[in-house]
Amino acid sequence: VPFLFVSLLTPAHAQKESMSELRFAVTDVVGLETLQREWGPFQKALEAKSGLKLSFFAVTNRTAAAEALRAKRLDLVFTGPAEYVVMRARTDAVPVIALQRADYYPNFVVRADSGITDVAALKGKKVAFGPIGSTSRHLGPMQLLADLGLSPRSDIQPMHVNPNVGLEALKRGDIAAMGMNYTDYQKLRERDPGTPYFVLARGRDLPLDLILAGSHVDKAVVERVRKAIAENAAEMTKAILAGEGENVKFKGMVWVPSIRDEDYHYVRKMYGTIGQKQFSEFVGD
């Protein structure tokens, strides 16, 4: 894509002066081709409504996105709540607009025939979590345990597994429980309808996914992007859901234009619970 190649070579100061073109990344999408396939409809919709040009900026992980923001090589990032807290600490990036996912909260699930009927019974047992650093599969479930009186670092035997591996281990009884999001629980019941499962604990709704702007992006441009999305919310939602792949997880989403840094203090609490109190490094990268 020629215009993308040119945009990546554009000096940061030129971007700051005109901001006629914004470089946009999504932290959990690796590779330019996947980014274009999954987020191309949203790119086109936002360009049409804002009058700004968006070029995709592929990143290999969350750390790469944060470094690009800090170096002013990246302007806008779509990311999750756990990533936001670290990016804010490292780059002073500012929230533009957030989106609320439907049923976005952590659960602890056990087999209904396991004999485990309360969280206290997990003490000393093997409990699985998803990938390190995941808001809904790691940090959220660990905070849920802490909120209910168990230390996830000393009262249980925690292990991190691929979600599919964890679901199989739960089915076999190799683990006592697994921390997962609601979508994982739905998949578990669909793939294994013959086994009875029980939600032992349900956490609070998790903080919102959001679009961030680098601290170098002019405030008027930030407001222009926010306004374009907020005033065309239904169309922007449709554009996200038109993307392929993982974007199905946003079905039922709602845009939230008024978002504050304080709304993410619960995520900071999660980092403290796992022993990371500075919020300056991504766990798992």
PDB file of C-alpha atoms in Angstrom:
ATOM      1  CA  VAL A   1       0.000   0.000   0.000  1.00  0.00           C
ATOM      2  CA  PRO A   2       2.023   3.012  -1.214  1.00  0.00           C
ATOM      3  CA  PHE A   3       0.410   5.680   0.974  1.00  0.00           C
ATOM      4  CA  LEU A   4       1.157   3.593   4.065  1.00  0.00           C
ATOM      5  CA  PHE A   5       4.832   3.286   3.145  1.00  0.00           C
ATOM      6  CA  VAL A   6       5.096   7.026   2.710  1.00  0.00           C
ATOM      7  CA  SER A   7       3.253   7.750   5.970  1.00  0.00           C
ATOM      8  CA  LEU A   8       5.643   5.629   7.995  1.00  0.00           C
ATOM      9  CA  LEU A   9       8.527   7.716   6.733  1.00  0.00           C
ATOM     10  CA  THR A  10       6.860  11.034   7.519  1.00  0.00           C
ATOM     11  CA  PRO A  11       8.806  12.909  10.222  1.00  0.00           C
ATOM     12  CA  ALA A  12       7.051  13.208  13.581  1.00  0.00           C
ATOM     13  CA  HIS A  13       7.242  17.010  13.572  1.00  0.00           C
ATOM     14  CA  ALA A  14       5.437  17.167  10.222  1.00  0.00           C
ATOM     15  CA  GLN A  15       2.684  14.990  11.654  1.00  0.00           C
ATOM     16  CA  LYS A  16       2.344  17.299  14.639  1.00  0.00           C
ATOM     17  CA  GLU A  17       2.130  20.374  12.456  1.00  0.00           C
ATOM     18  CA  SER A  18      -0.625  19.190  10.134  1.00  0.00           C
ATOM     19  CA  MET A  19      -2.157  16.085  11.676  1.00  0.00           C
ATOM     20  CA  SER A  20      -3.861  15.536   8.344  1.00  0.00           C
ATOM     21  CA  GLU A  21      -2.827  11.895   8.600  1.00  0.00           C
ATOM     22  CA  LEU A  22      -2.913   9.802  11.754  1.00  0.00           C
ATOM     23  CA  ARG A  23      -1.099   6.522  12.259  1.00  0.00           C
ATOM     24  CA  PHE A  24      -3.362   3.962  13.912  1.00  0.00           C
ATOM     25  CA  ALA A  25      -2.502   0.680  15.665  1.00  0.00           C
ATOM     26  CA  VAL A  26      -4.417  -2.069  17.474  1.00  0.00           C
ATOM     27  CA  THR A  27      -2.367  -3.701  20.208  1.00  0.00           C
ATOM     28  CA  ASP A  28      -3.739  -7.229  19.971  1.00  0.00           C
ATOM     29  CA  VAL A  29      -3.530  -7.467  16.176  1.00  0.00           C
ATOM     30  CA  VAL A  30      -0.195  -8.597  14.738  1.00  0.00           C
ATOM     31  CA  GLY A  31       0.646  -7.984  11.090  1.00  0.00           C
ATOM     32  CA  LEU A  32      -0.457  -5.344   8.607  1.00  0.00           C
ATOM     33  CA  GLU A  33      -2.572  -7.716   6.533  1.00  0.00           C
ATOM     34  CA  THR A  34      -4.604  -8.818   9.559  1.00  0.00           C
ATOM     35  CA  LEU A  35      -4.952  -5.211  10.690  1.00  0.00           C
ATOM     36  CA  GLN A  36      -6.330  -4.190   7.303  1.00  0.00           C
ATOM     37  CA  ARG A  37      -8.716  -7.149   7.188  1.00  0.00           C
ATOM     38  CA  GLU A  38     -10.109  -6.721  10.705  1.00  0.00           C
ATOM     39  CA  TRP A  39     -10.054  -2.926  11.033  1.00  0.00           C
ATOM     40  CA  GLY A  40     -10.271  -1.710   7.427  1.00  0.00           C
ATOM     41  CA  PRO A  41     -14.019  -0.936   7.603  1.00  0.00           C
ATOM     42  CA  PHE A  42     -13.500   1.136  10.773  1.00  0.00           C
ATOM     43  CA  GLN A  43     -10.566   2.967   9.182  1.00  0.00           C
ATOM     44  CA  LYS A  44     -12.704   3.953   6.199  1.00  0.00           C
ATOM     45  CA  ALA A  45     -15.674   4.985   8.352  1.00  0.00           C
ATOM     46  CA  LEU A  46     -13.573   7.166  10.636  1.00  0.00           C
ATOM     47  CA  GLU A  47     -11.841   8.805   7.688  1.00  0.00           C
ATOM     48  CA  ALA A  48     -15.201   9.621   6.129  1.00  0.00           C
ATOM     49  CA  LYS A  49     -16.673  11.152   9.276  1.00  0.00           C
ATOM     50  CA  SER A  50     -13.593  12.967  10.598  1.00  0.00           C
ATOM     51  CA  GLY A  51     -12.078  14.207   7.354  1.00  0.00           C
ATOM     52  CA  LEU A  52      -8.718  12.865   8.570  1.00  0.00           C
ATOM     53  CA  LYS A  53      -6.520  10.306   6.865  1.00  0.00           C
ATOM     54  CA  LEU A  54      -5.695   7.141   8.831  1.00  0.00           C
ATOM     55  CA  SER A  55      -2.798   4.870   7.961  1.00  0.00           C
ATOM     56  CA  PHE A  56      -2.323   1.543   9.699  1.00  0.00           C
ATOM     57  CA  PHE A  57       0.750   1.038  11.854  1.00  0.00           C
ATOM     58  CA  ALA A  58       1.395  -2.625  12.632  1.00  0.00           C
ATOM     59  CA  VAL A  59       2.958  -3.449  16.005  1.00  0.00           C
ATOM     60  CA  THR A  60       4.381  -6.736  17.221  1.00  0.00           C
ATOM     61  CA  ASN A  61       3.185  -6.362  20.808  1.00  0.00           C
ATOM     62  CA  ARG A  62       2.032  -3.902  23.466  1.00  0.00           C
ATOM     63  CA  THR A  63       5.562  -2.778  24.309  1.00  0.00           C
ATOM     64  CA  ALA A  64       6.239  -1.901  20.676  1.00  0.00           C
ATOM     65  CA  ALA A  65       3.048   0.175  20.594  1.00  0.00           C
ATOM     66  CA  ALA A  66       4.047   2.072  23.733  1.00  0.00           C
ATOM     67  CA  GLU A  67       7.528   2.789  22.380  1.00  0.00           C
ATOM     68  CA  ALA A  68       6.101   4.016  19.074  1.00  0.00           C
ATOM     69  CA  LEU A  69       3.732   6.332  20.953  1.00  0.00           C
ATOM     70  CA  ARG A  70       6.566   7.700  23.055  1.00  0.00           C
ATOM     71  CA  ALA A  71       8.709   8.258  19.967  1.00  0.00           C
ATOM     72  CA  LYS A  72       5.788  10.052  18.248  1.00  0.00           C
ATOM     73  CA  ARG A  73       5.821   7.544  15.390  1.00  0.00           C
ATOM     74  CA  LEU A  74       2.297   6.443  16.295  1.00  0.00           C
ATOM     75  CA  ASP A  75      -0.708   8.681  16.922  1.00  0.00           C
ATOM     76  CA  LEU A  76      -3.754   6.563  17.819  1.00  0.00           C
ATOM     77  CA  VAL A  77      -3.974   3.148  19.477  1.00  0.00           C
ATOM     78  CA  PHE A  78      -6.942   0.915  20.134  1.00  0.00           C
ATOM     79  CA  THR A  79      -6.151  -1.092  23.259  1.00  0.00           C
ATOM     80  CA  GLY A  80      -7.497  -2.763  26.380  1.00  0.00           C
ATOM     81  CA  PRO A  81      -7.722  -1.496  29.954  1.00  0.00           C
ATOM     82  CA  ALA A  82      -4.629  -3.343  31.236  1.00  0.00           C
ATOM     83  CA  GLU A  83      -2.552  -1.971  28.368  1.00  0.00           C
ATOM     84  CA  TYR A  84      -3.873   1.550  28.867  1.00  0.00           C
ATOM     85  CA  VAL A  85      -2.582   1.764  32.437  1.00  0.00           C
ATOM     86  CA  VAL A  86       0.976   0.934  31.348  1.00  0.00           C
ATOM     87  CA  MET A  87       0.865   3.148  28.257  1.00  0.00           C
ATOM     88  CA  ARG A  88      -0.360   6.045  30.351  1.00  0.00           C
ATOM     89  CA  ALA A  89       2.525   5.587  32.793  1.00  0.00           C
ATOM     90  CA  ARG A  90       5.109   5.341  30.030  1.00  0.00           C
ATOM     91  CA  THR A  91       3.856   7.879  27.495  1.00  0.00           C
ATOM     92  CA  ASP A  92       1.231  10.224  29.034  1.00  0.00           C
ATOM     93  CA  ALA A  93      -1.150   9.102  26.281  1.00  0.00           C
ATOM     94  CA  VAL A  94      -4.678  10.461  26.652  1.00  0.00           C
ATOM     95  CA  PRO A  95      -8.033   8.666  26.329  1.00  0.00           C
ATOM     96  CA  VAL A  96     -10.008   9.675  23.243  1.00  0.00           C
ATOM     97  CA  ILE A  97     -13.120   7.517  23.514  1.00  0.00           C
ATOM     98  CA  ALA A  98     -13.954   4.179  25.080  1.00  0.00           C
ATOM     99  CA  LEU A  99     -16.234   1.286  24.286  1.00  0.00           C
ATOM    100  CA  GLN A 100     -18.049  -1.003  26.646  1.00  0.00           C
ATOM    101  CA  ARG A 101     -18.220  -4.651  25.695  1.00  0.00           C
ATOM    102  CA  ALA A 102     -21.304  -6.653  26.536  1.00  0.00           C
ATOM    103  CA  ASP A 103     -20.761  -9.185  29.349  1.00  0.00           C
ATOM    104  CA  TYR A 104     -17.092  -8.291  29.826  1.00  0.00           C
ATOM    105  CA  TYR A 105     -16.255  -9.631  33.269  1.00  0.00           C
ATOM    106  CA  PRO A 106     -14.204 -12.443  34.849  1.00  0.00           C
ATOM    107  CA  ASN A 107     -15.616 -15.699  36.201  1.00  0.00           C
ATOM    108  CA  PHE A 108     -14.283 -18.641  38.133  1.00  0.00           C
ATOM    109  CA  VAL A 109     -15.748 -21.858  36.793  1.00  0.00           C
ATOM    110  CA  VAL A 110     -15.668 -25.337  38.350  1.00  0.00           C
ATOM    111  CA  ARG A 111     -17.263 -28.619  37.454  1.00  0.00           C
ATOM    112  CA  ALA A 112     -20.644 -28.794  39.140  1.00  0.00           C
ATOM    113  CA  ASP A 113     -19.779 -32.257  40.471  1.00  0.00           C
ATOM    114  CA  SER A 114     -16.441 -31.145  41.967  1.00  0.00           C
ATOM    115  CA  GLY A 115     -17.788 -30.565  45.465  1.00  0.00           C
ATOM    116  CA  ILE A 116     -16.427 -26.990  45.397  1.00  0.00           C
ATOM    117  CA  THR A 117     -19.209 -24.606  46.372  1.00  0.00           C
ATOM    118  CA  ASP A 118     -17.372 -21.446  47.475  1.00  0.00           C
ATOM    119  CA  VAL A 119     -14.155 -19.621  46.674  1.00  0.00           C
ATOM    120  CA  ALA A 120     -12.587 -20.459  50.047  1.00  0.00           C
ATOM    121  CA  ALA A 121     -12.539 -24.121  48.976  1.00  0.00           C
ATOM    122  CA  LEU A 122      -9.979 -23.271  46.279  1.00  0.00           C
ATOM    123  CA  LYS A 123      -7.284 -22.720  48.903  1.00  0.00           C
ATOM    124  CA  GLY A 124      -4.266 -24.917  48.140  1.00  0.00           C
ATOM    125  CA  LYS A 125      -5.724 -26.162  44.859  1.00  0.00           C
ATOM    126  CA  LYS A 126      -4.603 -25.815  41.236  1.00  0.00           C
ATOM    127  CA  VAL A 127      -6.335 -22.905  39.536  1.00  0.00           C
ATOM    128  CA  ALA A 128      -5.757 -22.025  35.888  1.00  0.00           C
ATOM    129  CA  PHE A 129      -5.615 -18.589  34.305  1.00  0.00           C
ATOM    130  CA  GLY A 130      -5.232 -17.489  30.700  1.00  0.00           C
ATOM    131  CA  PRO A 131      -2.271 -15.656  29.138  1.00  0.00           C
ATOM    132  CA  ILE A 132      -0.217 -13.488  31.479  1.00  0.00           C
ATOM    133  CA  GLY A 133      -1.322  -9.861  31.222  1.00  0.00           C
ATOM    134  CA  SER A 134      -4.807 -10.543  29.846  1.00  0.00           C
ATOM    135  CA  THR A 135      -7.348  -8.285  31.551  1.00  0.00           C
ATOM    136  CA  SER A 136     -10.232 -10.765  31.526  1.00  0.00           C
ATOM    137  CA  ARG A 137      -8.317 -14.038  31.765  1.00  0.00           C
ATOM    138  CA  HIS A 138      -5.505 -13.170  34.189  1.00  0.00           C
ATOM    139  CA  LEU A 139      -5.583  -9.817  35.957  1.00  0.00           C
ATOM    140  CA  GLY A 140      -9.357  -9.642  36.421  1.00  0.00           C
ATOM    141  CA  PRO A 141      -9.731 -13.187  37.800  1.00  0.00           C
ATOM    142  CA  MET A 142      -6.792 -12.714  40.163  1.00  0.00           C
ATOM    143  CA  GLN A 143      -8.302  -9.497  41.482  1.00  0.00           C
ATOM    144  CA  LEU A 144     -11.632 -11.264  41.880  1.00  0.00           C
ATOM    145  CA  LEU A 145      -9.972 -13.820  44.170  1.00  0.00           C
ATOM    146  CA  ALA A 146      -8.356 -11.019  46.158  1.00  0.00           C
ATOM    147  CA  ASP A 147     -11.688  -9.188  46.443  1.00  0.00           C
ATOM    148  CA  LEU A 148     -13.180 -12.379  47.896  1.00  0.00           C
ATOM    149  CA  GLY A 149     -10.431 -12.857  50.464  1.00  0.00           C
ATOM    150  CA  LEU A 150      -7.917 -15.210  48.829  1.00  0.00           C
ATOM    151  CA  SER A 151      -4.369 -14.286  47.879  1.00  0.00           C
ATOM    152  CA  PRO A 152      -3.847 -15.401  44.279  1.00  0.00           C
ATOM    153  CA  ARG A 153      -0.089 -15.448  44.898  1.00  0.00           C
ATOM    154  CA  SER A 154       0.004 -17.640  48.017  1.00  0.00           C
ATOM    155  CA  ASP A 155      -3.369 -19.276  48.750  1.00  0.00           C
ATOM    156  CA  ILE A 156      -3.702 -21.226  45.491  1.00  0.00           C
ATOM    157  CA  GLN A 157      -1.455 -23.003  42.976  1.00  0.00           C
ATOM    158  CA  PRO A 158      -1.816 -20.680  39.956  1.00  0.00           C
ATOM    159  CA  MET A 159      -0.900 -21.761  36.440  1.00  0.00           C
ATOM    160  CA  HIS A 160      -1.141 -20.011  33.096  1.00  0.00           C
ATOM    161  CA  VAL A 161      -2.412 -21.967  30.112  1.00  0.00           C
ATOM    162  CA  ASN A 162      -3.834 -21.461  26.666  1.00  0.00           C
ATOM    163  CA  PRO A 163      -7.601 -21.033  27.153  1.00  0.00           C
ATOM    164  CA  ASN A 164      -8.398 -24.137  25.095  1.00  0.00           C
ATOM    165  CA  VAL A 165      -5.906 -26.213  27.089  1.00  0.00           C
ATOM    166  CA  GLY A 166      -7.388 -24.902  30.316  1.00  0.00           C
ATOM    167  CA  LEU A 167     -10.930 -25.789  29.305  1.00  0.00           C
ATOM    168  CA  GLU A 168      -9.854 -29.356  28.571  1.00  0.00           C
ATOM    169  CA  ALA A 169      -8.034 -29.586  31.921  1.00  0.00           C
ATOM    170  CA  LEU A 170     -11.163 -28.376  33.700  1.00  0.00           C
ATOM    171  CA  LYS A 171     -13.257 -30.970  31.893  1.00  0.00           C
ATOM    172  CA  ARG A 172     -10.860 -33.759  32.946  1.00  0.00           C
ATOM    173  CA  GLY A 173     -10.678 -32.540  36.526  1.00  0.00           C
ATOM    174  CA  ASP A 174      -6.935 -31.826  36.335  1.00  0.00           C
ATOM    175  CA  ILE A 175      -7.538 -28.366  37.820  1.00  0.00           C
ATOM    176  CA  ALA A 176      -9.994 -27.267  40.470  1.00  0.00           C
ATOM    177  CA  ALA A 177     -11.141 -24.098  38.729  1.00  0.00           C
ATOM    178  CA  MET A 178     -10.334 -21.736  35.907  1.00  0.00           C
ATOM    179  CA  GLY A 179     -10.503 -17.976  35.643  1.00  0.00           C
ATOM    180  CA  MET A 180     -12.088 -16.965  32.352  1.00  0.00           C
ATOM    181  CA  ASN A 181     -14.253 -14.340  30.721  1.00  0.00           C
ATOM    182  CA  TYR A 182     -17.903 -14.811  29.886  1.00  0.00           C
ATOM    183  CA  THR A 183     -17.170 -15.596  26.232  1.00  0.00           C
ATOM    184  CA  ASP A 184     -14.879 -18.437  27.327  1.00  0.00           C
ATOM    185  CA  TYR A 185     -17.641 -19.802  29.533  1.00  0.00           C
ATOM    186  CA  GLN A 186     -20.096 -19.747  26.652  1.00  0.00           C
ATOM    187  CA  LYS A 187     -17.616 -21.644  24.463  1.00  0.00           C
ATOM    188  CA  LEU A 188     -17.060 -24.179  27.241  1.00  0.00           C
ATOM    189  CA  ARG A 189     -20.753 -24.990  27.448  1.00  0.00           C
ATOM    190  CA  GLU A 190     -21.107 -25.144  23.667  1.00  0.00           C
ATOM    191  CA  ARG A 191     -18.177 -27.502  23.158  1.00  0.00           C
ATOM    192  CA  ASP A 192     -18.973 -29.707  26.159  1.00  0.00           C
ATOM    193  CA  PRO A 193     -22.745 -29.667  26.705  1.00  0.00           C
ATOM    194  CA  GLY A 194     -22.695 -33.042  28.464  1.00  0.00           C
ATOM    195  CA  THR A 195     -20.577 -31.895  31.413  1.00  0.00           C
ATOM    196  CA  PRO A 196     -22.169 -29.798  34.174  1.00  0.00           C
ATOM    197  CA  TYR A 197     -20.284 -26.592  35.038  1.00  0.00           C
ATOM    198  CA  PHE A 198     -20.856 -24.054  37.786  1.00  0.00           C
ATOM    199  CA  VAL A 199     -19.881 -20.383  37.974  1.00  0.00           C
ATOM    200  CA  LEU A 200     -18.311 -20.188  41.417  1.00  0.00           C
ATOM    201  CA  ALA A 201     -17.792 -16.410  41.348  1.00  0.00           C
ATOM    202  CA  ARG A 202     -18.530 -13.554  38.966  1.00  0.00           C
ATOM    203  CA  GLY A 203     -16.465 -10.386  39.023  1.00  0.00           C
ATOM    204  CA  ARG A 204     -17.516  -6.802  38.446  1.00  0.00           C
ATOM    205  CA  ASP A 205     -17.652  -5.493  34.897  1.00  0.00           C
ATOM    206  CA  LEU A 206     -14.143  -4.711  33.739  1.00  0.00           C
ATOM    207  CA  PRO A 207     -12.962  -1.221  32.749  1.00  0.00           C
ATOM    208  CA  LEU A 208     -13.441  -0.270  29.125  1.00  0.00           C
ATOM    209  CA  ASP A 209     -11.407  -0.791  25.972  1.00  0.00           C
ATOM    210  CA  LEU A 210     -10.451   2.530  24.454  1.00  0.00           C
ATOM    211  CA  ILE A 211      -8.731   4.544  21.765  1.00  0.00           C
ATOM    212  CA  LEU A 212      -5.686   6.483  22.988  1.00  0.00           C
ATOM    213  CA  ALA A 213      -3.929   9.442  21.447  1.00  0.00           C
ATOM    214  CA  GLY A 214      -0.253  10.169  21.878  1.00  0.00           C
ATOM    215  CA  SER A 215       0.552  13.187  24.033  1.00  0.00           C
ATOM    216  CA  HIS A 216       1.944  14.893  20.897  1.00  0.00           C
ATOM    217  CA  VAL A 217      -1.412  14.821  19.092  1.00  0.00           C
ATOM    218  CA  ASP A 218      -3.073  18.227  19.030  1.00  0.00           C
ATOM    219  CA  LYS A 219      -6.078  18.510  21.358  1.00  0.00           C
ATOM    220  CA  ALA A 220      -8.253  19.776  18.539  1.00  0.00           C
ATOM    221  CA  VAL A 221      -7.473  16.641  16.531  1.00  0.00           C
ATOM    222  CA  VAL A 222      -8.278  14.441  19.523  1.00  0.00           C
ATOM    223  CA  GLU A 223     -11.623  16.180  19.883  1.00  0.00           C
ATOM    224  CA  ARG A 224     -12.264  15.826  16.159  1.00  0.00           C
ATOM    225  CA  VAL A 225     -11.779  12.065  16.350  1.00  0.00           C
ATOM    226  CA  ARG A 226     -13.923  11.775  19.485  1.00  0.00           C
ATOM    227  CA  LYS A 227     -16.726  13.816  17.947  1.00  0.00           C
ATOM    228  CA  ALA A 228     -16.656  11.872  14.683  1.00  0.00           C
ATOM    229  CA  ILE A 229     -17.100   8.580  16.535  1.00  0.00           C
ATOM    230  CA  ALA A 230     -19.580   9.795  19.153  1.00  0.00           C
ATOM    231  CA  GLU A 231     -21.868  11.504  16.633  1.00  0.00           C
ATOM    232  CA  ASN A 232     -21.841   8.469  14.335  1.00  0.00           C
ATOM    233  CA  ALA A 233     -21.782   5.761  16.980  1.00  0.00           C
ATOM    234  CA  ALA A 234     -24.061   3.258  15.224  1.00  0.00           C
ATOM    235  CA  GLU A 235     -22.115   3.487  11.979  1.00  0.00           C
ATOM    236  CA  MET A 236     -18.766   3.140  13.778  1.00  0.00           C
ATOM    237  CA  THR A 237     -20.009   0.084  15.654  1.00  0.00           C
ATOM    238  CA  LYS A 238     -21.229  -1.471  12.421  1.00  0.00           C
ATOM    239  CA  ALA A 239     -17.800  -0.821  10.877  1.00  0.00           C
ATOM    240  CA  ILE A 240     -15.985  -2.590  13.718  1.00  0.00           C
ATOM    241  CA  LEU A 241     -18.313  -5.584  13.530  1.00  0.00           C
ATOM    242  CA  ALA A 242     -17.853  -5.709   9.737  1.00  0.00           C
ATOM    243  CA  GLY A 243     -14.209  -6.582  10.335  1.00  0.00           C
ATOM    244  CA  GLU A 244     -13.238 -10.231  10.283  1.00  0.00           C
ATOM    245  CA  GLY A 245     -11.670 -12.410  12.934  1.00  0.00           C
ATOM    246  CA  GLU A 246     -11.739 -11.444  16.602  1.00  0.00           C
ATOM    247  CA  ASN A 247     -13.973  -8.386  16.204  1.00  0.00           C
ATOM    248  CA  VAL A 248     -17.004 -10.569  16.887  1.00  0.00           C
ATOM    249  CA  LYS A 249     -16.185 -10.089  20.582  1.00  0.00           C
ATOM    250  CA  PHE A 250     -17.453  -6.508  20.276  1.00  0.00           C
ATOM    251  CA  LYS A 251     -21.010  -7.554  19.446  1.00  0.00           C
ATOM    252  CA  GLY A 252     -23.335  -5.561  21.709  1.00  0.00           C
ATOM    253  CA  MET A 253     -20.733  -2.851  22.358  1.00  0.00           C
ATOM    254  CA  VAL A 254     -21.592   0.730  23.327  1.00  0.00           C
ATOM    255  CA  TRP A 255     -19.400   3.816  22.812  1.00  0.00           C
ATOM    256  CA  VAL A 256     -18.563   5.898  25.907  1.00  0.00           C
ATOM    257  CA  PRO A 257     -17.283   9.382  24.923  1.00  0.00           C
ATOM    258  CA  SER A 258     -16.690  10.660  28.464  1.00  0.00           C
ATOM    259  CA  ILE A 259     -13.773   8.680  29.876  1.00  0.00           C
ATOM    260  CA  ARG A 260     -11.324   9.578  32.640  1.00  0.00           C
ATOM    261  CA  ASP A 261      -8.011   8.207  33.789  1.00  0.00           C
ATOM    262  CA  GLU A 262      -9.554   7.555  37.220  1.00  0.00           C
ATOM    263  CA  ASP A 263     -11.887   5.017  35.628  1.00  0.00           C
ATOM    264  CA  TYR A 264      -8.871   2.681  35.413  1.00  0.00           C
ATOM    265  CA  HIS A 265      -7.843   2.665  39.074  1.00  0.00           C
ATOM    266  CA  TYR A 266      -9.351  -0.823  39.416  1.00  0.00           C
ATOM    267  CA  VAL A 267      -6.835  -2.033  36.819  1.00  0.00           C
ATOM    268  CA  ARG A 268      -4.021  -0.448  38.826  1.00  0.00           C
ATOM    269  CA  LYS A 269      -5.333  -2.395  41.794  1.00  0.00           C
ATOM    270  CA  MET A 270      -5.032  -5.576  39.714  1.00  0.00           C
ATOM    271  CA  TYR A 271      -1.383  -4.870  38.969  1.00  0.00           C
ATOM    272  CA  GLY A 272      -0.746  -4.340  42.671  1.00  0.00           C
ATOM    273  CA  THR A 273      -2.418  -7.656  43.453  1.00  0.00           C
ATOM    274  CA  ILE A 274       0.021  -9.555  41.218  1.00  0.00           C
ATOM    275  CA  GLY A 275       2.966  -7.673  42.748  1.00  0.00           C
ATOM    276  CA  GLN A 276       3.552  -5.010  40.098  1.00  0.00           C
ATOM    277  CA  LYS A 277       2.993  -1.636  41.715  1.00  0.00           C
ATOM    278  CA  GLN A 278       4.642   0.771  39.257  1.00  0.00           C
ATOM    279  CA  PHE A 279       2.404   0.021  36.226  1.00  0.00           C
ATOM    280  CA  SER A 280       5.380   0.715  33.962  1.00  0.00           C
ATOM    281  CA  GLU A 281       5.945  -2.705  32.375  1.00  0.00           C
ATOM    282  CA  PHE A 282       3.662  -5.048  30.464  1.00  0.00           C
ATOM    283  CA  VAL A 283       3.466  -8.421  32.176  1.00  0.00           C
ATOM    284  CA  GLY A 284       3.792 -11.260  29.707  1.00  0.00           C
ATOM    285  CA  ASP A 285       5.693  -9.455  26.921  1.00  0.00           C
TER     286      ASP A 285
END
